[in-house]
Tab-separated table of C-alpha atoms in Angstrom:
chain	number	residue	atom	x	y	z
A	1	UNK	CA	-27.682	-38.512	4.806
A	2	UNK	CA	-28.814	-39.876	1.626
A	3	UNK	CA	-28.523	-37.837	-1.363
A	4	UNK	CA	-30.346	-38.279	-5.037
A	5	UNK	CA	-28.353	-40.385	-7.205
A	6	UNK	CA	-25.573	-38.595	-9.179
A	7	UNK	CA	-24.227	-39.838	-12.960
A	8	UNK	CA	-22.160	-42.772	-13.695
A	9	UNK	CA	-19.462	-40.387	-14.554
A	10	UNK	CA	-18.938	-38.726	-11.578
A	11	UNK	CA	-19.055	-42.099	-9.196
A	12	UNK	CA	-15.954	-43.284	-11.307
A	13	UNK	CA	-14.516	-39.804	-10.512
A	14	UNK	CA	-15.159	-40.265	-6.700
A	15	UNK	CA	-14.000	-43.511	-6.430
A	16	UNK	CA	-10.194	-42.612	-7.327
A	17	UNK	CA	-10.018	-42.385	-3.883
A	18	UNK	CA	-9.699	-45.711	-3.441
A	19	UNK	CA	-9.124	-47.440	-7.117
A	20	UNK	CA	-6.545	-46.912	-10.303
A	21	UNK	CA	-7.819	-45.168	-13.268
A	22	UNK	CA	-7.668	-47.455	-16.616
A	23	UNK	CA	-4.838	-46.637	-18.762
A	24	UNK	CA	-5.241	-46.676	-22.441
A	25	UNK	CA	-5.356	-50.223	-23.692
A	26	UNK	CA	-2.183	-51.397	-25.422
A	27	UNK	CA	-1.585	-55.145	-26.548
A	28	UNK	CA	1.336	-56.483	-28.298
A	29	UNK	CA	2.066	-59.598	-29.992
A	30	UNK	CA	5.077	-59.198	-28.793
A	31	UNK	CA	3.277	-59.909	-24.941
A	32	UNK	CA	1.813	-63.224	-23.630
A	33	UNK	CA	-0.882	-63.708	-22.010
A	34	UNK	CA	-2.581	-63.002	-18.659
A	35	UNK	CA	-5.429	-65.228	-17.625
A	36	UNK	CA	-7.264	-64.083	-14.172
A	37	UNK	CA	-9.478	-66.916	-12.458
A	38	UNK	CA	-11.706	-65.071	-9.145
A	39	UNK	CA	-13.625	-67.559	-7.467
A	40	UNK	CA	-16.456	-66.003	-5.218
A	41	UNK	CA	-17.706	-68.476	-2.166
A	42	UNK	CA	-20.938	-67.994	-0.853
A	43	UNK	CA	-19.381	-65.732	2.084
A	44	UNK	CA	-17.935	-63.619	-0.440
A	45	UNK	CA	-14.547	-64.476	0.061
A	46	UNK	CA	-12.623	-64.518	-3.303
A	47	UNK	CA	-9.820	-67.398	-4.205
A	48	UNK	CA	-7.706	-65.925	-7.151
A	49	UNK	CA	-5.413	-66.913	-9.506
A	50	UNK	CA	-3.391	-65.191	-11.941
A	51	UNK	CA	-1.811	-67.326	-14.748
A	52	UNK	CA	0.632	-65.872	-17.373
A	53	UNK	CA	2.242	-67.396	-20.553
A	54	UNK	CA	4.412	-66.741	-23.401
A	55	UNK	CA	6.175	-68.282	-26.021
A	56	UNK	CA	8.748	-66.430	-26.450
A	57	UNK	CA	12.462	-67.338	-25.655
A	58	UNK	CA	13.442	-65.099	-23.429
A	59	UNK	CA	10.898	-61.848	-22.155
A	60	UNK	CA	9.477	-59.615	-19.690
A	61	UNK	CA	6.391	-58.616	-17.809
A	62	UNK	CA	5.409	-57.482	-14.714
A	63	UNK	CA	1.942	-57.905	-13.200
A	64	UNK	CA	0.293	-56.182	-9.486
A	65	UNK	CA	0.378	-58.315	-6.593
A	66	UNK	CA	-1.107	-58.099	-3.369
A	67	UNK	CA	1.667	-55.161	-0.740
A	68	UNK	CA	-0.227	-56.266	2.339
A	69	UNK	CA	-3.726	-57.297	2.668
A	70	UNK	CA	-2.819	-60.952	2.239
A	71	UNK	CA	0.057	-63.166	1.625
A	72	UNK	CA	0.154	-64.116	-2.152
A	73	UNK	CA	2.441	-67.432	-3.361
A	74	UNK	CA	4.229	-67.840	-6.963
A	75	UNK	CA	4.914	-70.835	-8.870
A	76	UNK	CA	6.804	-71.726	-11.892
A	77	UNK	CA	5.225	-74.187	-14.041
A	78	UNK	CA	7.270	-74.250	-17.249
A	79	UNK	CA	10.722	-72.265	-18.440
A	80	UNK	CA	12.551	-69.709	-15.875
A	81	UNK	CA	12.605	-66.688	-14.323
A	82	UNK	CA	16.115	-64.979	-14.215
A	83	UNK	CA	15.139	-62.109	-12.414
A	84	UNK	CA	12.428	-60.676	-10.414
A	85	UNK	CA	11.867	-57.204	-8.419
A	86	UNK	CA	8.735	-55.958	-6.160
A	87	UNK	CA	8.460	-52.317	-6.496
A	88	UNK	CA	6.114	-49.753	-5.404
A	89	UNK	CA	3.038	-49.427	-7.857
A	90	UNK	CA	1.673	-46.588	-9.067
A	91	UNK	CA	-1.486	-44.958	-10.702
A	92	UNK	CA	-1.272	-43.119	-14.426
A	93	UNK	CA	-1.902	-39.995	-12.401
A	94	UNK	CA	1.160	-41.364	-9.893
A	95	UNK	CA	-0.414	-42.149	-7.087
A	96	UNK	CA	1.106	-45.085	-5.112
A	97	UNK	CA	-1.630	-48.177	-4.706
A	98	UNK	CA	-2.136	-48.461	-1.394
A	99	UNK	CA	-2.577	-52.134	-1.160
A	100	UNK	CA	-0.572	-53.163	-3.884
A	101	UNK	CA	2.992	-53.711	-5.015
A	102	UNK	CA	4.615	-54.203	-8.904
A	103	UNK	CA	5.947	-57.295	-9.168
A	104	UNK	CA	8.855	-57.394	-12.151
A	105	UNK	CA	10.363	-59.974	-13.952
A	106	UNK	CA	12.694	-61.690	-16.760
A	107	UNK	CA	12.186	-65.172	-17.621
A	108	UNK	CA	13.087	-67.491	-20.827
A	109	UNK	CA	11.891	-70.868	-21.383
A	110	UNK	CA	12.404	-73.384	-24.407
A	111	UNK	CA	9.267	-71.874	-26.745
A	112	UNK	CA	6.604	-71.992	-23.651
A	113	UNK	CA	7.124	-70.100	-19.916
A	114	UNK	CA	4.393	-70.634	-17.636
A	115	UNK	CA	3.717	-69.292	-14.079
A	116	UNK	CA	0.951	-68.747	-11.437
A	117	UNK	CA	0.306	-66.663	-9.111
A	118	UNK	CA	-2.273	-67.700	-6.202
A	119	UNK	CA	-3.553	-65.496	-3.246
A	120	UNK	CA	-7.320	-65.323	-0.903
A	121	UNK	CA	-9.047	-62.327	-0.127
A	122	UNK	CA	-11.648	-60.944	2.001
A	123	UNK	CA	-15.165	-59.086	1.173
A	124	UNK	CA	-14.694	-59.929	-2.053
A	125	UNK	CA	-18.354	-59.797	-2.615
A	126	UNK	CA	-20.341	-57.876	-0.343
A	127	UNK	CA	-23.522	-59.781	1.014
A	128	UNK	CA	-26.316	-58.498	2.985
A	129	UNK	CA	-28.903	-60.555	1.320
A	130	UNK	CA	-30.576	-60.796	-0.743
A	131	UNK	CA	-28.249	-57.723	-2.228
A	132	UNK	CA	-24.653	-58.811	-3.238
A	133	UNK	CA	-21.936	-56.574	-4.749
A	134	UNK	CA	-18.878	-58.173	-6.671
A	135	UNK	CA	-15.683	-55.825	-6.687
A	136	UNK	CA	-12.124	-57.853	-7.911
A	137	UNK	CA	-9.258	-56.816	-6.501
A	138	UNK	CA	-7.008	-54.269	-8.903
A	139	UNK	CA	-5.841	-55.877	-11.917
A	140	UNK	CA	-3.104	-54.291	-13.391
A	141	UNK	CA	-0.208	-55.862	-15.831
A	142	UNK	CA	2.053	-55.022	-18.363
A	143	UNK	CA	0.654	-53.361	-21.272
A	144	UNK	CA	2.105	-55.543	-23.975
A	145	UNK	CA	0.454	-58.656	-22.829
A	146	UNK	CA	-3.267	-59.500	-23.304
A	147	UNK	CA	-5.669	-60.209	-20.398
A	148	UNK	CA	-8.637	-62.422	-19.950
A	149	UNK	CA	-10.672	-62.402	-16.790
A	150	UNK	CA	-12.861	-65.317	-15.604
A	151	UNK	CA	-15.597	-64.527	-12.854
A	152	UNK	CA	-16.949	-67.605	-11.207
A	153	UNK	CA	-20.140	-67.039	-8.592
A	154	UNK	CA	-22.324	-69.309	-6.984
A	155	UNK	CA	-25.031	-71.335	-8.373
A	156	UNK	CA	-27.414	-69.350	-6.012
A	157	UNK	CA	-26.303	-65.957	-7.859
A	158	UNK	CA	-28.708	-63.924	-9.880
A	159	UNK	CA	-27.013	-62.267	-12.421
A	160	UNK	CA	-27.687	-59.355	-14.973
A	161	UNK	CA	-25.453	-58.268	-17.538
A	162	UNK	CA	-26.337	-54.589	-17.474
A	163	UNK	CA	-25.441	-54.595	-13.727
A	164	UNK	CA	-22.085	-55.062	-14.915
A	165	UNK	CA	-19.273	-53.033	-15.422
A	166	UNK	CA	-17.662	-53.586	-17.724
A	167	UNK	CA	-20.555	-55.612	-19.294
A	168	UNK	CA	-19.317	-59.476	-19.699
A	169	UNK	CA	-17.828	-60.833	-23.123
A	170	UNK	CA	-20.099	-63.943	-22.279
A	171	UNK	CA	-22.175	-65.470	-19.258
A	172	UNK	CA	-21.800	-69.485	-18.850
A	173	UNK	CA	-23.396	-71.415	-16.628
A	174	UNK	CA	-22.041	-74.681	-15.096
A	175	UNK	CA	-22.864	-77.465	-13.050
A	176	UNK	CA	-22.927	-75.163	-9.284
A	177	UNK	CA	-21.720	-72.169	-11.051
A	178	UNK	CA	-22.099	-68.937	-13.311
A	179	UNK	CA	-18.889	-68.389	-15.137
A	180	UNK	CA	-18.801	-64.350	-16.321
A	181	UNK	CA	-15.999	-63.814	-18.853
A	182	UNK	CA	-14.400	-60.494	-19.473
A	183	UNK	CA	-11.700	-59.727	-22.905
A	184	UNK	CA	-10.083	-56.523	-21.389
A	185	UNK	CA	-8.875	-53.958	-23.282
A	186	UNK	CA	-7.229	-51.477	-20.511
A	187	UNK	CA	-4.558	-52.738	-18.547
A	188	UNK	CA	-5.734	-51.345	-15.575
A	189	UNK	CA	-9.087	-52.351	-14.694
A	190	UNK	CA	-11.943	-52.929	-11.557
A	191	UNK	CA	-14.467	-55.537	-12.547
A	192	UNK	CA	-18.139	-54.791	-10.663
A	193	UNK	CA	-20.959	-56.535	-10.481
A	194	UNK	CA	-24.392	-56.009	-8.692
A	195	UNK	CA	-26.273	-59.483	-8.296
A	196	UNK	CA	-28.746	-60.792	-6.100
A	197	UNK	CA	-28.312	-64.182	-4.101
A	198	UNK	CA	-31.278	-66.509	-2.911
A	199	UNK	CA	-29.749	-67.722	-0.319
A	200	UNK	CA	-31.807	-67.551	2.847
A	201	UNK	CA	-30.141	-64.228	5.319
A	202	UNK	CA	-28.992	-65.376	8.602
A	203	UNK	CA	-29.023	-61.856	10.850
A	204	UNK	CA	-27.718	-61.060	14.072
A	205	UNK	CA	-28.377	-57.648	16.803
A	206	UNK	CA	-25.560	-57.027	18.543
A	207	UNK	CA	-26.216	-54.271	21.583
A	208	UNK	CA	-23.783	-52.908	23.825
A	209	UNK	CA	-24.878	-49.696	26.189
A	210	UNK	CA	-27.139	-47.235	23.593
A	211	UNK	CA	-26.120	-48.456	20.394
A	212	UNK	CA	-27.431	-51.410	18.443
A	213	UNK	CA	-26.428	-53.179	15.446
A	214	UNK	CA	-28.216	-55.110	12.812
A	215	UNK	CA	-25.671	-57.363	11.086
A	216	UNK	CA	-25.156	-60.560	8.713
A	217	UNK	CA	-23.472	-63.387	11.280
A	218	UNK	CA	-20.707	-63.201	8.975
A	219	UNK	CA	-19.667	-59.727	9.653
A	220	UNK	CA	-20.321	-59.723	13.355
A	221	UNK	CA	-16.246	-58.974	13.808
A	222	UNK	CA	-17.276	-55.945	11.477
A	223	UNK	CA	-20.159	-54.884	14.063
A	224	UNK	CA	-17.841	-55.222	16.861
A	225	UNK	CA	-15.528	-52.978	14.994
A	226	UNK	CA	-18.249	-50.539	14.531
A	227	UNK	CA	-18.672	-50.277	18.342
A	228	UNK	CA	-15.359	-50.081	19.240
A	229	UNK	CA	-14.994	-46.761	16.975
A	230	UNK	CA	-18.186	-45.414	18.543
A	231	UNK	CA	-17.549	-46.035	22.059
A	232	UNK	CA	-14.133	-44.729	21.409
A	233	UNK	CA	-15.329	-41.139	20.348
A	234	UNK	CA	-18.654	-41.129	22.353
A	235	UNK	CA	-17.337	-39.205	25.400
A	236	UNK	CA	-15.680	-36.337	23.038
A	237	UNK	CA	-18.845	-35.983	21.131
A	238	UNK	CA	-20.777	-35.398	24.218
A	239	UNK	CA	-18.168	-32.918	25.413
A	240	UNK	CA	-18.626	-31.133	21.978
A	241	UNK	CA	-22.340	-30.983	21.490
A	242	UNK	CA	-23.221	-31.179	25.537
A	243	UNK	CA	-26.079	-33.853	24.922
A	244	UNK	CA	-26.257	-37.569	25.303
A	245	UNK	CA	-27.945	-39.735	22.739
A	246	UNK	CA	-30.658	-42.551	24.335
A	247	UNK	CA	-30.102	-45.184	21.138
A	248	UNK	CA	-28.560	-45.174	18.118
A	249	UNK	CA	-29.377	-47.693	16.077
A	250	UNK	CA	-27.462	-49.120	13.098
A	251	UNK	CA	-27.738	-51.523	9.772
A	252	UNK	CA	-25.097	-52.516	7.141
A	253	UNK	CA	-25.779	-52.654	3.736
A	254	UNK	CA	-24.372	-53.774	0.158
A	255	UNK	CA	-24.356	-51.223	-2.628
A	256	UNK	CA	-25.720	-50.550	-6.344
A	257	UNK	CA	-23.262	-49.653	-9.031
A	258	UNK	CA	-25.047	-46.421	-9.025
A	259	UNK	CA	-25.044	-45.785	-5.420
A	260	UNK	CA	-21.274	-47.019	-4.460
A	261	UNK	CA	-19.909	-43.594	-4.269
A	262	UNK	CA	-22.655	-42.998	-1.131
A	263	UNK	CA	-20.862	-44.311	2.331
A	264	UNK	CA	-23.706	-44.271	4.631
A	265	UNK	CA	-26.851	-42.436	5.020
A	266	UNK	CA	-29.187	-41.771	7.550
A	267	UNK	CA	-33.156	-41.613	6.428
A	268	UNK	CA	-35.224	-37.987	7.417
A	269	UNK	CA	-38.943	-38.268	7.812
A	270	UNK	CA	-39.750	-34.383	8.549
A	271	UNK	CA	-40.018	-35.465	12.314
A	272	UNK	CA	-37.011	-37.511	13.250
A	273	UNK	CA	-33.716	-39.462	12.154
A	274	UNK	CA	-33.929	-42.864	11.244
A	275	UNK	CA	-31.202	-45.688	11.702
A	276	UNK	CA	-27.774	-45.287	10.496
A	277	UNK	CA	-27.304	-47.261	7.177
A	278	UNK	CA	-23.499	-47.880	6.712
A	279	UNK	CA	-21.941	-48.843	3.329
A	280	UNK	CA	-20.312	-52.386	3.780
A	281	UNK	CA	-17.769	-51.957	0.248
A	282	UNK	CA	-15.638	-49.653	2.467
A	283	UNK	CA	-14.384	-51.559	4.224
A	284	UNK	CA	-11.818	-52.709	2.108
A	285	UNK	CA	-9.969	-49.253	2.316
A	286	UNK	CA	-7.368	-48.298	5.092
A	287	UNK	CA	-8.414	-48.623	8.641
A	288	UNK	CA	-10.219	-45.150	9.015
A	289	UNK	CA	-12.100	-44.660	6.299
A	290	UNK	CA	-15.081	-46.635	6.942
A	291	UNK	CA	-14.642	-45.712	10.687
A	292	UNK	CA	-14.877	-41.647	9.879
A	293	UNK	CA	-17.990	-42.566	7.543
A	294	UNK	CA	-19.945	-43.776	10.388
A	295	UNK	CA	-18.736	-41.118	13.029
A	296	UNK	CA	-19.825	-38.727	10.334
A	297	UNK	CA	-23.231	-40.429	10.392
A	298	UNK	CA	-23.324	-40.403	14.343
A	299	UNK	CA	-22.597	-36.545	14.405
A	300	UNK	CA	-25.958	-36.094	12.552
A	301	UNK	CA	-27.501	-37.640	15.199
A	302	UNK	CA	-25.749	-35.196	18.039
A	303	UNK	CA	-26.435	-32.158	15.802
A	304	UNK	CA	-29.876	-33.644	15.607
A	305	UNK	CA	-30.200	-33.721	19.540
A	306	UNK	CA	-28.834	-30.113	19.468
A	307	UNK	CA	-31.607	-28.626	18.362
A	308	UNK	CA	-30.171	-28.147	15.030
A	309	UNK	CA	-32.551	-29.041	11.884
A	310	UNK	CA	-31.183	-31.360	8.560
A	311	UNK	CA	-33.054	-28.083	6.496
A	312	UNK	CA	-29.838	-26.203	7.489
A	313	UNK	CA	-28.071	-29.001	5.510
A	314	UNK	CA	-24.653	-27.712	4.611
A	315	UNK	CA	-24.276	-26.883	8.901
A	316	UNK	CA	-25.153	-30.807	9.292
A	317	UNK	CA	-23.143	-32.324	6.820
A	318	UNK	CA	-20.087	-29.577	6.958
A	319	UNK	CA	-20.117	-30.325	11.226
A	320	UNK	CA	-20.263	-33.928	10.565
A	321	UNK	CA	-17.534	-33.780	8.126
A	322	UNK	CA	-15.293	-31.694	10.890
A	323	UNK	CA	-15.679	-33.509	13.506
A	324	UNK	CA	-15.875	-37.006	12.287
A	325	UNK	CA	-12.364	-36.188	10.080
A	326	UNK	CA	-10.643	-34.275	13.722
A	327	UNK	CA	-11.825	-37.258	15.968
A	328	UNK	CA	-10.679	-40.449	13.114
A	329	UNK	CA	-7.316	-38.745	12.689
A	330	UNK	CA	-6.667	-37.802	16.029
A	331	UNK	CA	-7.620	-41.595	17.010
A	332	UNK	CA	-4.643	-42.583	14.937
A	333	UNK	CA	-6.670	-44.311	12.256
A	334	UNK	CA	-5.357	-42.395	8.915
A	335	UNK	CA	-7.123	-44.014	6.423
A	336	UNK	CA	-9.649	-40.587	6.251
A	337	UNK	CA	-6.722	-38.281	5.354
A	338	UNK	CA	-6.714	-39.051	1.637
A	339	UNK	CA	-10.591	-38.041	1.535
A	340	UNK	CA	-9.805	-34.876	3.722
A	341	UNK	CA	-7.160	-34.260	1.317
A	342	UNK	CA	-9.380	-34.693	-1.843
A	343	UNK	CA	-12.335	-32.303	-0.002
A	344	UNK	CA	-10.039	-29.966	0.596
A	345	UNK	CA	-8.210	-29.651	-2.746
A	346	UNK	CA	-12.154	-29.814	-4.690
A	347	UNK	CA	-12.707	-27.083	-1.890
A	348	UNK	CA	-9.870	-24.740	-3.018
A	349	UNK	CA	-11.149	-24.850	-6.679
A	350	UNK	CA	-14.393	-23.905	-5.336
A	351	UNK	CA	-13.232	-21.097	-3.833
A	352	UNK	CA	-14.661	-18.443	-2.416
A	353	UNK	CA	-18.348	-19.194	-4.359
A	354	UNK	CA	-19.064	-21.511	-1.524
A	355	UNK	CA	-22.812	-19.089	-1.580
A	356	UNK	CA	-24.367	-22.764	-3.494
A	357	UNK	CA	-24.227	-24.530	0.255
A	358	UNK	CA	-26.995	-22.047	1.223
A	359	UNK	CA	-29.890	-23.566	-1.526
A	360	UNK	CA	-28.839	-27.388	-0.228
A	361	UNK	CA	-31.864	-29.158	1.172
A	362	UNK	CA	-32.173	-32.886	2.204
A	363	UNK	CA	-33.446	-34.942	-1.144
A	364	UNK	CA	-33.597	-31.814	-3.624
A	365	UNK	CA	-29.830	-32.295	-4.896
A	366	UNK	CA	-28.800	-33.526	-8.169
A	367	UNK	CA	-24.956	-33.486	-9.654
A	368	UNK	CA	-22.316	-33.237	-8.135
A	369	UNK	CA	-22.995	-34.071	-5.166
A	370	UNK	CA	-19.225	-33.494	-3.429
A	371	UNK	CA	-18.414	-30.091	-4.255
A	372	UNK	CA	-21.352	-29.751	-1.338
A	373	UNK	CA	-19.927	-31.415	0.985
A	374	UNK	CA	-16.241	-30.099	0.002
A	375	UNK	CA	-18.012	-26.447	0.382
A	376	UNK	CA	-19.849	-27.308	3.601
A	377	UNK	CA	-16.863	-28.602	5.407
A	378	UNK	CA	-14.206	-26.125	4.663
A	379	UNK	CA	-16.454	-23.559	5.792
A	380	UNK	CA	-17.027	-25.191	8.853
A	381	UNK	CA	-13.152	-26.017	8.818
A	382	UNK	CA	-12.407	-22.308	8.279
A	383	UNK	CA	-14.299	-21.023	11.169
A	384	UNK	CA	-12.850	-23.766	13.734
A	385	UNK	CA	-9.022	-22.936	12.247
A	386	UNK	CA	-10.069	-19.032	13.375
A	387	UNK	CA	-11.891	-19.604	16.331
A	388	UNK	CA	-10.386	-22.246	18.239
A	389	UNK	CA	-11.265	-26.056	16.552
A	390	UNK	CA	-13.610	-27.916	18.154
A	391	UNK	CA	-13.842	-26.138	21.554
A	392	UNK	CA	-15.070	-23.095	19.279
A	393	UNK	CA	-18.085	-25.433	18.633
A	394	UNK	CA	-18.280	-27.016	22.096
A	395	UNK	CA	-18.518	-23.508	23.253
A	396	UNK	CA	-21.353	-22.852	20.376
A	397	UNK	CA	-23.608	-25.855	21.061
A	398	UNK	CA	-23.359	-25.264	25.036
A	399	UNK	CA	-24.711	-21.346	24.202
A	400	UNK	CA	-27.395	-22.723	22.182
A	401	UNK	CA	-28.888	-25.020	24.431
């Protein structure tokens, strides 16, 4: 369920999840340069292309590539390289990227070496319009080289420099383009930007049995997903709670820089639940992540039908954290575990003043919003692990009814 919104501080905290943290900026004449070109399409798809030169006779660098979300292609345009590697990559905390690789190399050239690197990727932008939300892939080179990033979006983009981060060097517009230019200084960076597009929404409701979804055409395959993962766990949720739901409706949206940490959220009147509202950003993590966000959201709706009230909000969102977490892992989709992991270890700090969970109310919260749900769900977890998992709740729900 939708919570207040939390500092700019912590949302870069949360989202180490999923992204690198910047390391501290370190440039070199010594370096060449890096030159990054992302061209956004009106589907959001992004075309990039990485450029790097040097002048120096002989020299080193290494820049991240794509490990296998797409296929990426290299090509030498002046001088030589000697030697190359693809390694692992890792964070400055040494976490391994999930999706991408360290590519190393040694080249020389005659005073000028020259190469390109070219790749296409999906949900680049984000677009359930009129709301858009820009996100590059990870950039991440060698610290002794300089980086400049160009940022092309459609002519039919609305764009606003403080609804950028980081804000843009300069803003150019072209013939059927907006050109946003960005001088970095880390070498590790994310590039976001919240825009608006006035291109005319073409929406499509795809139904199958209870549930309904509300969906741009171009992310019907992403519906269908949806409603695979739903009708997957639907039986076991039924077993567990011993209700059946009569509709369950359900809307995808783009995000705000301030709201990107939130992955789906599910609007409280004082009578009823509205529809599911799913975060459309995620997915572009590993297959489970965005699939245990929206079980999480379904649970609320099963608690909901349970008899149990979102006033007893850590119970909701502790249950829904549970469940959603046993039923995505035991699925075999593992992209959840590193957020179970992360609740759990924020959870363990916490503890044992978990007594906070009891003053949590839907809509009164400020802050930090996780160590909530980190509280919430490992005392829910705790209780499962010494009462039998989720049969101990079947059991509970079918005494309550």
């Amino acid at each position: 369920m939708r919570k207040n919104s939390i500092l700019i501080a912590i949302l870069a905290i949360i989202l180490l999840e999923i992204i690198a943290p910047t390391i501290a900026e370190a440039t070199s004449v010594n370096g060449g340069s890096y030159s990054y070109m992302l061209t956004v399409d009106d589907e959001g798809k992004i075309k990039v292309e990485i450029k790097y030169s040097s002048e120096l006779n002989k020299g080193f660098s290494w820049v991240l590539v794509p490990k296998n979300f797409t296929e990426w292609k290299l090509s030498v345009i002046s001088g030589e390289i000697e030697s190359s590697k693809i390694t692992d990559a890792y964070t400055k905390l040494g976490e391994k990227f999930v999706f991408y690789n360290n590519f190393t190399f040694k080249y020389k050239s005659n005073g000028l070496f020259e190469m390109k690197i070219t790749y296409e990727m999906d949900y680049g932008s984000i677009i359930v319009e009129p709301k858009c939300f820009f996100f590059s892939p990870q950039i991440g080179y060698c610290p002794k080289d300089s980086c400049i990033v160009h940022i092309f979006l459609p002519k039919t983009a609305q764009l606003d420099q403080n609804k950028m981060s980081p804000k843009a060097d300069g803003i150019r517009e072209g013939d059927n383009f907006y050109e946003a230019v960005f001088y970095l200084k880390d070498n590790m960076a994310r590039i976001a930007i919240e825009y608006t597009t006035s291109r005319e929404a073409s929406e499509v409701v795809i139904e199958r049995g209870i549930f309904s979804v509300r969906t741009p055409t171009r992310y019907k395959h992403l519906a269908e997903r949806l409603l695979n993962a739903y009708e997957k766990v639907y039986a076991n949720l039924t077993r567990i709670f011993h209700v059946n739901l009569t509709e369950v409706k359900v809307q995808f949206y783009a995000p705000t820089l301030e709201d990107l940490w939130i992955g789906g959220f599910i609007p409280f009147n004082g009578t009823h639940l509205g529809i599911i509202n799913l975060n459309l950003f995620y997915v572009r993590t590993a297959l489970g992540y965005w699939e245990q966000i929206a079980i999480h959201e379904l649970v609320h709706h099963f608690v909901w039908a349970a008899g149990i009230m979102p006033d007893l909000l850590w119970f909701h969102e502790g249950l829904a954290e549970y469940v959603s977490f046993e039923l995505t892992l035991k699925a075999g989709w593992k992209g959840a575990e590193g957020r179970r992991v992360k609740l759990e270890k924020l959870a363990k700090a916490l503890y044992p003043d978990y007594g906070f969970i009891q003053e949590w109310k839907p809509g009164e919260l400020e802050g930090d919003v996780m160590k909530y749900y980190a509280a919430s769900y490992m005392v829910v977890k705790a209780l499962a692990d010494k009462y039998g998992g989720l049969n101990f709740y079947s059991e509970f729900f079918r005494k309550i009814r």
